[in-house]
mmCIF file of C-alpha atoms and ligand atoms in Angstrom:
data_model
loop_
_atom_site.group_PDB
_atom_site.id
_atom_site.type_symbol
_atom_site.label_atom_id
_atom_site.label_comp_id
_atom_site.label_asym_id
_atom_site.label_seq_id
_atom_site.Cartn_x
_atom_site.Cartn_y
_atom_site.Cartn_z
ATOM 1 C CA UNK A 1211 142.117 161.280 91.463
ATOM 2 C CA UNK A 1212 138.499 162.387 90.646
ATOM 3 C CA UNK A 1213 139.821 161.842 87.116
ATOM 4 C CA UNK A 1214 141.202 158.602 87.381
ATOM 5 C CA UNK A 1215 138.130 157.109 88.827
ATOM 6 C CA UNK A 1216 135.865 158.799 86.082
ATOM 7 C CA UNK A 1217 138.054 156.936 83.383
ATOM 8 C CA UNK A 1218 138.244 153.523 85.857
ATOM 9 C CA UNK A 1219 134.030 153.813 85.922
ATOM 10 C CA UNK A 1220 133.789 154.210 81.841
ATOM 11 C CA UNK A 1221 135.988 151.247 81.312
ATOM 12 C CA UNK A 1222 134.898 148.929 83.389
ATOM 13 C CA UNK A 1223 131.263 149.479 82.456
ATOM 14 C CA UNK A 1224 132.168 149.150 78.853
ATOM 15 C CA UNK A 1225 133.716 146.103 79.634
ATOM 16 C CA UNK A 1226 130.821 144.647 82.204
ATOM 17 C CA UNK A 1227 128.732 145.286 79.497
ATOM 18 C CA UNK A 1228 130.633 143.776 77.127
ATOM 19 C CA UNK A 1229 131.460 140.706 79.135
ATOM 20 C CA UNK A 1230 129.469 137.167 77.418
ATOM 21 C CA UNK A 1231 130.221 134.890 80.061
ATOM 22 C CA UNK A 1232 130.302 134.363 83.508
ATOM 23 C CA UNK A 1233 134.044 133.629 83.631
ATOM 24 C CA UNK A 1234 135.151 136.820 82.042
ATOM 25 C CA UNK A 1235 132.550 138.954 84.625
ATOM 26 C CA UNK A 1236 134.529 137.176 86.654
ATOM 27 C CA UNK A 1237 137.959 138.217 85.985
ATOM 28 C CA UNK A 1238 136.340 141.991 85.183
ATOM 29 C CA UNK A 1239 135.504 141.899 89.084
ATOM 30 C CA UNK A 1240 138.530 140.529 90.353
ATOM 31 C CA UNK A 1241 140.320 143.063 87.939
ATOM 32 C CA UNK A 1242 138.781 146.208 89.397
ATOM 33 C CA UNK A 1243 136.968 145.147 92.696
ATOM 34 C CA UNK A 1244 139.530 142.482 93.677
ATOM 35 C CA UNK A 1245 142.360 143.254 96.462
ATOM 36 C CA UNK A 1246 144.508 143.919 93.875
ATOM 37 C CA UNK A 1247 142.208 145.715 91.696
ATOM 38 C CA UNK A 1248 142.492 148.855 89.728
ATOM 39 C CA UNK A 1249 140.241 150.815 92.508
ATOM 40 C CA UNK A 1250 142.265 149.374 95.298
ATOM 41 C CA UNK A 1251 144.929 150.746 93.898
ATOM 42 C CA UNK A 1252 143.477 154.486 93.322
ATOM 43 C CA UNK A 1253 142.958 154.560 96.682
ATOM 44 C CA UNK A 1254 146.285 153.361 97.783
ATOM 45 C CA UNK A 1255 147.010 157.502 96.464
ATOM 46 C CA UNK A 1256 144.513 158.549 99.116
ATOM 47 C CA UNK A 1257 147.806 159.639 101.321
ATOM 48 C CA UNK A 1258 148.564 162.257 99.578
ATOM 49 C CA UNK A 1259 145.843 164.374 99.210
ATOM 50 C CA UNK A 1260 144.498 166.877 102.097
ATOM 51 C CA UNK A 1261 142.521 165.920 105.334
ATOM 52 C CA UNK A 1262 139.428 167.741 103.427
ATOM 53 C CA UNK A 1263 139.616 166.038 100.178
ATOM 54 C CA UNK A 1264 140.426 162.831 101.828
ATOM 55 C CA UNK A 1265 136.106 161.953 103.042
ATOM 56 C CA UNK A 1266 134.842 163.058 99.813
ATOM 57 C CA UNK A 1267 137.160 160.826 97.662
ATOM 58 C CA UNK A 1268 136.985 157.899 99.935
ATOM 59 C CA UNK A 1269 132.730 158.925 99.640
ATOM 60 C CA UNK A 1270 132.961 159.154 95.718
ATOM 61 C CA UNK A 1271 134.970 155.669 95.911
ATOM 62 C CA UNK A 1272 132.019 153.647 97.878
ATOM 63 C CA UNK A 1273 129.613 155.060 95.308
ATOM 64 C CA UNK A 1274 132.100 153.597 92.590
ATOM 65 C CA UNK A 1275 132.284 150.169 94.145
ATOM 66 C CA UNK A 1276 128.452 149.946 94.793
ATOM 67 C CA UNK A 1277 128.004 151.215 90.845
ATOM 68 C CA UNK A 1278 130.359 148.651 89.532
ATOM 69 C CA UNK A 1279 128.907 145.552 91.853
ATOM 70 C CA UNK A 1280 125.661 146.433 90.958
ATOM 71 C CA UNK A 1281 126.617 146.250 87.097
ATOM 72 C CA UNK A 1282 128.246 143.442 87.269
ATOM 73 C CA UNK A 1283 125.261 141.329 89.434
ATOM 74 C CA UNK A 1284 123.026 143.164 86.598
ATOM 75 C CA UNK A 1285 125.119 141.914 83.948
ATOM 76 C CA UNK A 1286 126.149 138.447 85.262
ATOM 77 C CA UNK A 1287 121.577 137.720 85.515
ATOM 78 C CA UNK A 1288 121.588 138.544 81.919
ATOM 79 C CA UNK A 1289 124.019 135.906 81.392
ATOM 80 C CA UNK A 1290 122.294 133.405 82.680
ATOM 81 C CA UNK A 1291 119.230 133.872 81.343
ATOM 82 C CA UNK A 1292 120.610 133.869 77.883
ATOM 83 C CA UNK A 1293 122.361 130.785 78.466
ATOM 84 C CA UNK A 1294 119.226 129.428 79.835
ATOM 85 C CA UNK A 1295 117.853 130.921 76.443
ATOM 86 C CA UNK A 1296 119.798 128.925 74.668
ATOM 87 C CA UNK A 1297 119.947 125.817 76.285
ATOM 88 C CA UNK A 1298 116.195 125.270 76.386
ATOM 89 C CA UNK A 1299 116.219 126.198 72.329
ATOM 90 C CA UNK A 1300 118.896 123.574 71.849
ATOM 91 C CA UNK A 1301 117.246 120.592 73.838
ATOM 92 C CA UNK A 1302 114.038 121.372 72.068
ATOM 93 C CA UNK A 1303 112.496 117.947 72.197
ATOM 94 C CA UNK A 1304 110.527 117.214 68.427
ATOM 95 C CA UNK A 1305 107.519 114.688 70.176
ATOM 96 C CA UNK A 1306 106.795 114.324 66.410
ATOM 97 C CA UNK A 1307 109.753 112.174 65.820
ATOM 98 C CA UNK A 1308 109.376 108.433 65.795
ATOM 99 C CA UNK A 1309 109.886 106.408 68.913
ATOM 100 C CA UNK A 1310 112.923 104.690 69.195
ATOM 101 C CA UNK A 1311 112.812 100.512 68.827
ATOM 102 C CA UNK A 1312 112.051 99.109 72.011
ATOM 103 C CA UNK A 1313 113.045 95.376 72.329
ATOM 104 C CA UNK A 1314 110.480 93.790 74.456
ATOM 105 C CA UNK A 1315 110.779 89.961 76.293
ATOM 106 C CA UNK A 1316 108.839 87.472 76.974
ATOM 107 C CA UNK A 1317 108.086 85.134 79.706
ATOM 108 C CA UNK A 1318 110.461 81.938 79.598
ATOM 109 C CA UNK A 1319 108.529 79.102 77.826
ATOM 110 C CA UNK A 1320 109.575 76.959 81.068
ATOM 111 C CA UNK A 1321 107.825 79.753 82.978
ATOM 112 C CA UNK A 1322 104.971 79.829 80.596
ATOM 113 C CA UNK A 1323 104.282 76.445 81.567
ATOM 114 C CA UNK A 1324 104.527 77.042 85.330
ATOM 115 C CA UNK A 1325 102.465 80.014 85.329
ATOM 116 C CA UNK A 1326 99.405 77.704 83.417
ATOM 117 C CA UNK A 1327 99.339 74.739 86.382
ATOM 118 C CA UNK A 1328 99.719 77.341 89.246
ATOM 119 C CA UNK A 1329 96.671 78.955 87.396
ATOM 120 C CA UNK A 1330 94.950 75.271 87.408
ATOM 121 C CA UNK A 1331 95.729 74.967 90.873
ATOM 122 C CA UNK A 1332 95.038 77.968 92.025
ATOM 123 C CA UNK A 1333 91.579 77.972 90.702
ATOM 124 C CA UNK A 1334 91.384 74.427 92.597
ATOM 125 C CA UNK A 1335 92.042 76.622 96.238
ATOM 126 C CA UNK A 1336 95.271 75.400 96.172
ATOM 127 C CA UNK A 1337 98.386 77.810 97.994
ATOM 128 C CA UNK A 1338 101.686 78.292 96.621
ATOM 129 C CA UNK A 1339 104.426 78.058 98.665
ATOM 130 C CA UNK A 1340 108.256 78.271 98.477
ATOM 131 C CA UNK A 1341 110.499 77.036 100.832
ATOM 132 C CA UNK A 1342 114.163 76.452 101.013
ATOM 133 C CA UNK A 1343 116.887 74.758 98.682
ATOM 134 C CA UNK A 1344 119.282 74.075 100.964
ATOM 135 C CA UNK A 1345 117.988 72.040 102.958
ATOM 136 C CA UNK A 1346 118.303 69.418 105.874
ATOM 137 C CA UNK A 1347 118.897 65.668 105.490
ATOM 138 C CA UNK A 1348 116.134 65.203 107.699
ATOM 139 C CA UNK A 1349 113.830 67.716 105.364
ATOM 140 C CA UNK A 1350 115.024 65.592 102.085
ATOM 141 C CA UNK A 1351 115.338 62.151 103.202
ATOM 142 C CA UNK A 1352 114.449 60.952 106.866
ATOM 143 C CA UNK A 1353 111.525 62.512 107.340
ATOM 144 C CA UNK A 1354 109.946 61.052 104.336
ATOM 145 C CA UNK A 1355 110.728 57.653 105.131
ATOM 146 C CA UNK A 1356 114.214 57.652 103.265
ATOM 147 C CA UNK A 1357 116.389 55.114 105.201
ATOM 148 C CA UNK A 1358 119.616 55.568 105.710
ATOM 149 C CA UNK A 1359 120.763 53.133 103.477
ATOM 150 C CA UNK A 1360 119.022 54.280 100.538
ATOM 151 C CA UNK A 1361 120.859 55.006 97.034
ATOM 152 C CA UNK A 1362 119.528 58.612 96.474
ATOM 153 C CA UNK A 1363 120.887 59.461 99.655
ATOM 154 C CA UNK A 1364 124.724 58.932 98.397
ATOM 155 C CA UNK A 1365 127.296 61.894 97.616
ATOM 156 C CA UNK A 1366 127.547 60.115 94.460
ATOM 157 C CA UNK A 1367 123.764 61.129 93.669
ATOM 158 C CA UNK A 1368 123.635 64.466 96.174
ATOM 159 C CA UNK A 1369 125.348 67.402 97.003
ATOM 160 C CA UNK A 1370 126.344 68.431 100.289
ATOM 161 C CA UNK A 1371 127.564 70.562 102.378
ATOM 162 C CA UNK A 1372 128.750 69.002 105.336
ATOM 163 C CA UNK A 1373 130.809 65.562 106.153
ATOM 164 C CA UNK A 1374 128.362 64.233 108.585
ATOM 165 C CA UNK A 1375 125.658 64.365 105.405
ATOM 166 C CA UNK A 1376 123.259 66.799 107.423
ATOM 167 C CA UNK A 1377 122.903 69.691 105.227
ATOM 168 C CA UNK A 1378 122.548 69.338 101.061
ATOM 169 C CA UNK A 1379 121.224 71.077 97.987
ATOM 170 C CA UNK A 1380 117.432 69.298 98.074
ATOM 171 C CA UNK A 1381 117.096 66.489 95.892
ATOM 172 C CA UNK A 1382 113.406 66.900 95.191
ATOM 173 C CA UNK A 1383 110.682 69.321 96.479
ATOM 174 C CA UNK A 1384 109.386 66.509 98.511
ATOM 175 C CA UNK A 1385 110.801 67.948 101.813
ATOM 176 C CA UNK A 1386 107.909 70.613 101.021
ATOM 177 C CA UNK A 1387 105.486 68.146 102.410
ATOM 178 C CA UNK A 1388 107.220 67.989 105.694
ATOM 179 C CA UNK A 1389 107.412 71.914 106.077
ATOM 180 C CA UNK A 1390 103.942 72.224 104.865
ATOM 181 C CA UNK A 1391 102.707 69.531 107.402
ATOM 182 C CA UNK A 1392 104.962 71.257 110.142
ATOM 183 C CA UNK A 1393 104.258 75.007 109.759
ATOM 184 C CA UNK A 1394 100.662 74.866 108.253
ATOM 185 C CA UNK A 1395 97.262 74.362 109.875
ATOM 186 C CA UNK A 1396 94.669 71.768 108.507
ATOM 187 C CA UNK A 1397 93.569 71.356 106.046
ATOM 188 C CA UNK A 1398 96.177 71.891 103.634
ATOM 189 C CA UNK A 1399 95.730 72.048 99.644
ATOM 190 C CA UNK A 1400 98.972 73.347 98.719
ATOM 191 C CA UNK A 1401 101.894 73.413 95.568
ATOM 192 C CA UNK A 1402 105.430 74.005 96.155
ATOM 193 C CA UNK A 1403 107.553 74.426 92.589
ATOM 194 C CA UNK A 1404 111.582 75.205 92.631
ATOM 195 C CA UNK A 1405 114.780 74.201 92.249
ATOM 196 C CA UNK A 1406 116.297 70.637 92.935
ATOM 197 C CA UNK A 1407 119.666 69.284 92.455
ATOM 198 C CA UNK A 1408 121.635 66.257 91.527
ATOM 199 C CA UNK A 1409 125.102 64.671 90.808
ATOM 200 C CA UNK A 1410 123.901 63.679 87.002
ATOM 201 C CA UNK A 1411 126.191 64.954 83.974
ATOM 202 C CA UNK A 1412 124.543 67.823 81.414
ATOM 203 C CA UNK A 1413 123.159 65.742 77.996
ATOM 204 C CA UNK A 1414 119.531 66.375 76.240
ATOM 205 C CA UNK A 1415 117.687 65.152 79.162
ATOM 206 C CA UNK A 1416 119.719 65.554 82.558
ATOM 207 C CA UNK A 1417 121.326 68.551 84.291
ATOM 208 C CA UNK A 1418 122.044 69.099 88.183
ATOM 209 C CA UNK A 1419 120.085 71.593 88.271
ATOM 210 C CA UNK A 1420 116.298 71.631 87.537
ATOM 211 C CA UNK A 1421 112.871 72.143 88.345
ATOM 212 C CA UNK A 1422 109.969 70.025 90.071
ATOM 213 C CA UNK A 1423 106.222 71.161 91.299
ATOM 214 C CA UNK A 1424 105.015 69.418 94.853
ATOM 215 C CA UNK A 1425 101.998 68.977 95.578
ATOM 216 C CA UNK A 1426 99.911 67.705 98.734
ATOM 217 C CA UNK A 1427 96.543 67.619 100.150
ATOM 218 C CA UNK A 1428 95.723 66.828 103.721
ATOM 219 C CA UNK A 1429 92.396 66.492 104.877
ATOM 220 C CA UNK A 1430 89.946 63.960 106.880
ATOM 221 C CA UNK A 1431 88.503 61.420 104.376
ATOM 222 C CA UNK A 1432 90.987 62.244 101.817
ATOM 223 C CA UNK A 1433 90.726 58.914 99.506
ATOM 224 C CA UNK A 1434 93.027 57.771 96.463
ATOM 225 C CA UNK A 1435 89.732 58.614 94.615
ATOM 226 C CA UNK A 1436 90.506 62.349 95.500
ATOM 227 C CA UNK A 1437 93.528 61.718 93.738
ATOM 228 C CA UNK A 1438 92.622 60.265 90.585
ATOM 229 C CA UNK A 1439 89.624 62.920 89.920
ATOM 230 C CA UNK A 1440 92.550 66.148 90.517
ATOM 231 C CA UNK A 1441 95.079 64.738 88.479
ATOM 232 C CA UNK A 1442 93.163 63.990 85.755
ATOM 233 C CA UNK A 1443 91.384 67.204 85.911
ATOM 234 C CA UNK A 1444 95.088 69.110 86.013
ATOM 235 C CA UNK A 1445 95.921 66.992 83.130
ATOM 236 C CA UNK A 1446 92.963 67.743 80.735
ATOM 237 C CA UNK A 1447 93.812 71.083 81.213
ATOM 238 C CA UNK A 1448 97.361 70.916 80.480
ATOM 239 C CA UNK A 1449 96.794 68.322 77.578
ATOM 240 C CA UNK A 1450 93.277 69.158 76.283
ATOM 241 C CA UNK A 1451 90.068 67.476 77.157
ATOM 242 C CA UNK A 1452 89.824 63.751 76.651
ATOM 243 C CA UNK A 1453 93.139 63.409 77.446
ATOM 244 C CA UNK A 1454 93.310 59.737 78.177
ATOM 245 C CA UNK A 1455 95.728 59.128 81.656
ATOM 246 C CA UNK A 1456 97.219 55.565 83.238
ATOM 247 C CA UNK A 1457 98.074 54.940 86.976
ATOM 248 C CA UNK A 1458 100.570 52.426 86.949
ATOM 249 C CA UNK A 1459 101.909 51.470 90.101
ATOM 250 C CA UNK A 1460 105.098 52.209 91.711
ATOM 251 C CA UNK A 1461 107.018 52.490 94.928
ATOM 252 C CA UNK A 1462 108.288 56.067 96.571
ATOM 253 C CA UNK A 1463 109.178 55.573 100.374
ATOM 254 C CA UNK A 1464 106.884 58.602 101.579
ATOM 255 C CA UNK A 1465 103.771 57.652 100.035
ATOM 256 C CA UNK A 1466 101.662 54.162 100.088
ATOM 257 C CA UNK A 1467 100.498 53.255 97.723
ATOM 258 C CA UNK A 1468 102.271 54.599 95.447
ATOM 259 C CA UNK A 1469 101.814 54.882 91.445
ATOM 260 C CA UNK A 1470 102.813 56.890 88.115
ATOM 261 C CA UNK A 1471 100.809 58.906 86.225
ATOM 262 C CA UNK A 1472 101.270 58.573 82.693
ATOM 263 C CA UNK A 1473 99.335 60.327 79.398
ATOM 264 C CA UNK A 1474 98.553 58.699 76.450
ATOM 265 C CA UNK A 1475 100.635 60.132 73.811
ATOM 266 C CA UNK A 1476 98.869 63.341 72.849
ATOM 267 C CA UNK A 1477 100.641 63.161 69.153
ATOM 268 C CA UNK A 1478 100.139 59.787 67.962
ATOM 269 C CA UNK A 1479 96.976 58.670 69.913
ATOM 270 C CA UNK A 1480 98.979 55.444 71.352
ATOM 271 C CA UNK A 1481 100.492 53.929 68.347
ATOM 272 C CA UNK A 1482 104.271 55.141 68.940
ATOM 273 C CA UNK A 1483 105.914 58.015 67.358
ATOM 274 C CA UNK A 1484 109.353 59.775 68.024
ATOM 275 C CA UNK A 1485 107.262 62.062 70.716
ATOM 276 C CA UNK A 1486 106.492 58.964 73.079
ATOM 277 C CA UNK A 1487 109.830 57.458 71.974
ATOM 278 C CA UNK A 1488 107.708 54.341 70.633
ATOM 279 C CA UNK A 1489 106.058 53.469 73.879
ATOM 280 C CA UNK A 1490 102.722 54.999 73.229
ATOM 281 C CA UNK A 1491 102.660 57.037 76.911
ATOM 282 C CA UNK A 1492 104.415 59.582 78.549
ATOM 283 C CA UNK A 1493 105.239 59.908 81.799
ATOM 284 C CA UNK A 1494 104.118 62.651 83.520
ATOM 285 C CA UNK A 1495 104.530 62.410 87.753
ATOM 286 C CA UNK A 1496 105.030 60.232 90.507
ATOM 287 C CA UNK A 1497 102.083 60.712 92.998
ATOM 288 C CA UNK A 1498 100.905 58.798 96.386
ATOM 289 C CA UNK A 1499 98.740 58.457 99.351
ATOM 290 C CA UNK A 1500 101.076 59.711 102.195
ATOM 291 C CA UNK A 1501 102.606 57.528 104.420
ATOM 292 C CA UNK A 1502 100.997 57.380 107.339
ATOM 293 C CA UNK A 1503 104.647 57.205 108.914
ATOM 294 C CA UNK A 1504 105.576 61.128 107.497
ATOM 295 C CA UNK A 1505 101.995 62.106 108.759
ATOM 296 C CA UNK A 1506 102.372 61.306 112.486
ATOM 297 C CA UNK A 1507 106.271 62.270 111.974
ATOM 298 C CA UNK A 1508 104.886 65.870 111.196
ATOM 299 C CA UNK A 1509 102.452 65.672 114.110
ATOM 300 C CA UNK A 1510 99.545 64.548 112.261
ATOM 301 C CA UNK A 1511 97.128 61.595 113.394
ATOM 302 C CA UNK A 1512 97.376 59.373 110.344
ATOM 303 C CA UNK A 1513 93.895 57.580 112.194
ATOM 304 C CA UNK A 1514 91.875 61.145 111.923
ATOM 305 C CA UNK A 1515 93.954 62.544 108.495
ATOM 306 C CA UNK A 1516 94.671 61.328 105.337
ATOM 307 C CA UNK A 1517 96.076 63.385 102.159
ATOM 308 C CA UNK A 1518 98.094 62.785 98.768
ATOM 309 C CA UNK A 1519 101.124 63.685 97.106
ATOM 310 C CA UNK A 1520 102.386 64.228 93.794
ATOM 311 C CA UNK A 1521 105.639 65.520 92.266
ATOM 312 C CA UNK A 1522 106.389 66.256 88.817
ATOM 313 C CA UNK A 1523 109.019 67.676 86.486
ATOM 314 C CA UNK A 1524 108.835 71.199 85.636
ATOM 315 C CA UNK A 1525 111.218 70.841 82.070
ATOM 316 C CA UNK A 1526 110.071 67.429 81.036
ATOM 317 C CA UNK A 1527 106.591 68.915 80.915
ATOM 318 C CA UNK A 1528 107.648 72.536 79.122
ATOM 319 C CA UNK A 1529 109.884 70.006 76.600
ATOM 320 C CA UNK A 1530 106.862 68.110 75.568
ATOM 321 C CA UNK A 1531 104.649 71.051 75.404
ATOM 322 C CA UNK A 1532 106.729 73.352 73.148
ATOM 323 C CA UNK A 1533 108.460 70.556 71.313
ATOM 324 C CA UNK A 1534 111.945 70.865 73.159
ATOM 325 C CA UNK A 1535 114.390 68.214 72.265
ATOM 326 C CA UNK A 1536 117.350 69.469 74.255
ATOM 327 C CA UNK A 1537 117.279 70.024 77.773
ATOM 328 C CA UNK A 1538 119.781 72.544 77.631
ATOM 329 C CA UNK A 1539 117.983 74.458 75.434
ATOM 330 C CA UNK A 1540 115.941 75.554 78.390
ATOM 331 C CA UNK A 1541 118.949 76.717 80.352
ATOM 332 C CA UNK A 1542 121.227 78.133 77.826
ATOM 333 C CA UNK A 1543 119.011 81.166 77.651
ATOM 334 C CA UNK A 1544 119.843 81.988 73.852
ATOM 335 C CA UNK A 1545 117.485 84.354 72.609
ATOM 336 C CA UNK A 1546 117.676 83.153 69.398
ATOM 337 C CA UNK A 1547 115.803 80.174 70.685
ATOM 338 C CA UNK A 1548 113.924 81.868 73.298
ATOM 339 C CA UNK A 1549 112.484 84.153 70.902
ATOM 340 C CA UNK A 1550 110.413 81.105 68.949
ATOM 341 C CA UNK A 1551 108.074 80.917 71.796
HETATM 342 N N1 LIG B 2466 109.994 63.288 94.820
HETATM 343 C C1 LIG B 2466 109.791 62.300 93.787
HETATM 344 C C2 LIG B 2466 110.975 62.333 92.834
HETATM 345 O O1 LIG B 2466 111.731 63.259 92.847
HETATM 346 C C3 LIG B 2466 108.525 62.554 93.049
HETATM 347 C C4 LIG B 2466 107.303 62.256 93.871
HETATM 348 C C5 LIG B 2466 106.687 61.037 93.843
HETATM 349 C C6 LIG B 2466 106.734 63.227 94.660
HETATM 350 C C7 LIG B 2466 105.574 60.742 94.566
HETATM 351 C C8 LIG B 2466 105.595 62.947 95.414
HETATM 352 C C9 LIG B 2466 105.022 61.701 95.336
HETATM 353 O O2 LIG B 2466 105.020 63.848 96.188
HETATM 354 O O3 LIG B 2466 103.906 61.455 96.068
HETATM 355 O O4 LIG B 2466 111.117 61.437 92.062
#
């Protein structure tokens, strides 16, 4: 038996030794440690040998066990740090190689645009706010002196939500003015771009979705003067100084008086070109005195407060400034385009 456990112990070390990976240590253990194992079954014999023999056989087999388990823990940290060797050799990293070609964006020329009058504005102590596009019939229409009647207010023109006509996708960021008014405390200097909506069908110049900037000021003494002097000044900086600018009048329910701003055409000087579309000016926004009807509806004493409005359209402005001639240019989001700007 002493024999058989001498020849078991020059094997399996041979073999431990031998072993190059973790699986085959593995199966070596299970092989001579395992419950089945070659030394399991050398002592299965311990029966037949004497009650003196018996200790010092079962002594010498503990010592075996221990030797091989220790060999084989020995062996199997080896392993692993050759592997680990081997590994960090392979995944090397050469930092002298060339980067790889990043493809880098750019800002949206539409967003380009926005980013330049919230600049303007901002440096005029203006706030920017956001507020919600679905919105309230009351938001969009009533509480900006929108009668019932009025066209803009059918589901020809608007979307909505409900039968009863109470909740829509806003037509305009107008309803800004009345959340403004509502939530803020005087005096307010404030701009309010996003999202509007309407029923018109996709060509060069319409989609039902697009973009407008609000803008209000409400303050004591606040005079249509006020007005002229901050749109102009917004409009030199867009445009360049010198630009030359026209209020025309006009009507919007929520504001009295009420007028258009428009530019003299910045490419021809006046005389008609294909940029003007012959007329000489371009529109740019609709602007006002507020009502004094949407002031005291919004809590505000239209005797001690006075402010203006203006609202203008985001695309229409990025178009003429980058030369756009297709609306959905803007939307499509082809990076072939995109990339020109
Ligand atoms: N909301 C108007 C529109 O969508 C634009 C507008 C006109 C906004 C006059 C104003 C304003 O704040 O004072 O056509």
């Amino acid at each position: 038996m002493k024999e058989l456990m001498q020849s078991l112990r020059e094997s399996a070390v041979q073999a431990i030794l031998n072993a190059d990976d973790a699986e085959k240590l593995e199966n070596l253990r299970v092989r001579y440690l395992g419950k089945k194992g070659e030394l399991t079954a050398i002592l299965r014999q311990m029966g037949k040998l004497s009650a003196e023999e018996r200790p010092v056989m079962g002594q010498l087999a503990n010592q075996l066990r221990a030797e091989l388990e220790t060999a084989i823990e020995k062996r199997r940290a080896e392993l692993s740090r050759v592997m680990m060797q081997k590994k960090l050799e392979q995944e090397t990293i050469d930092v002298t190689l060339p980067a790889k070609d990043m493809r880098l964006g750019h800002k949206h020329p539409m967003y380009s645009v926005l980013d330049q009058i919230k600049d303007i504005f901002i440096g005029m102590g203006f706030e920017i706010v956001d507020g919600p596009e679905v919105e309230l019939a009351d938001y969009n229409f009533t509480k900006l002196n929108i009668d019932e009647g009025h066209p803009s207010r059918e589901w020809t023109d608007t979307f909505y939500f409900t039968e009863d006509s109470r909740i829509l996708l806003r037509t305009q960021t107008s309803p800004m003015q009345v959340h403004a008014m509502e939530t803020k405390s005087l005096p307010i200097r404030m701009i309010a771009p996003g999202r509007v909506y309407r029923k018109d069908e996709v060509d060069a110049t319409h989609s039902p979705m697009f973009h407008q900037i609000e803008g209000m000021v409400i303050d004591k003494g606040v005079t249509m003067a006020d007005l002229k002097a901050t749109l102009n000044l917004v409009v030199e900086k867009i445009y360049g100084e010198g630009t030359v600018t026209r209020f025309r009048p006009h009507h919007f329910p929520f504001t009295e008086p009420s007028c258009e701003l428009d530019i003299q055409c910045h490419k021809c000087g006046g005389k008609g070109c294909p940029t003007c579309k012959g007329e000489g000016w371009i529109e740019v926004l609709g602007a006002g005195m507020v009502h004094p009807k949407v002031l005291s509806g919004c809590g505000i004493d239209p005797d001690v407060y006075s402010g203006w409005a203006f609202g203008m359209g985001l695309e229409r402005l990025a178009m003429g400034e980058y030369k756009i001639t297709d609306l959905r240019l803007i939307f499509e989001n082809d990076v072939r385009f995109l990339e020109q700007f």
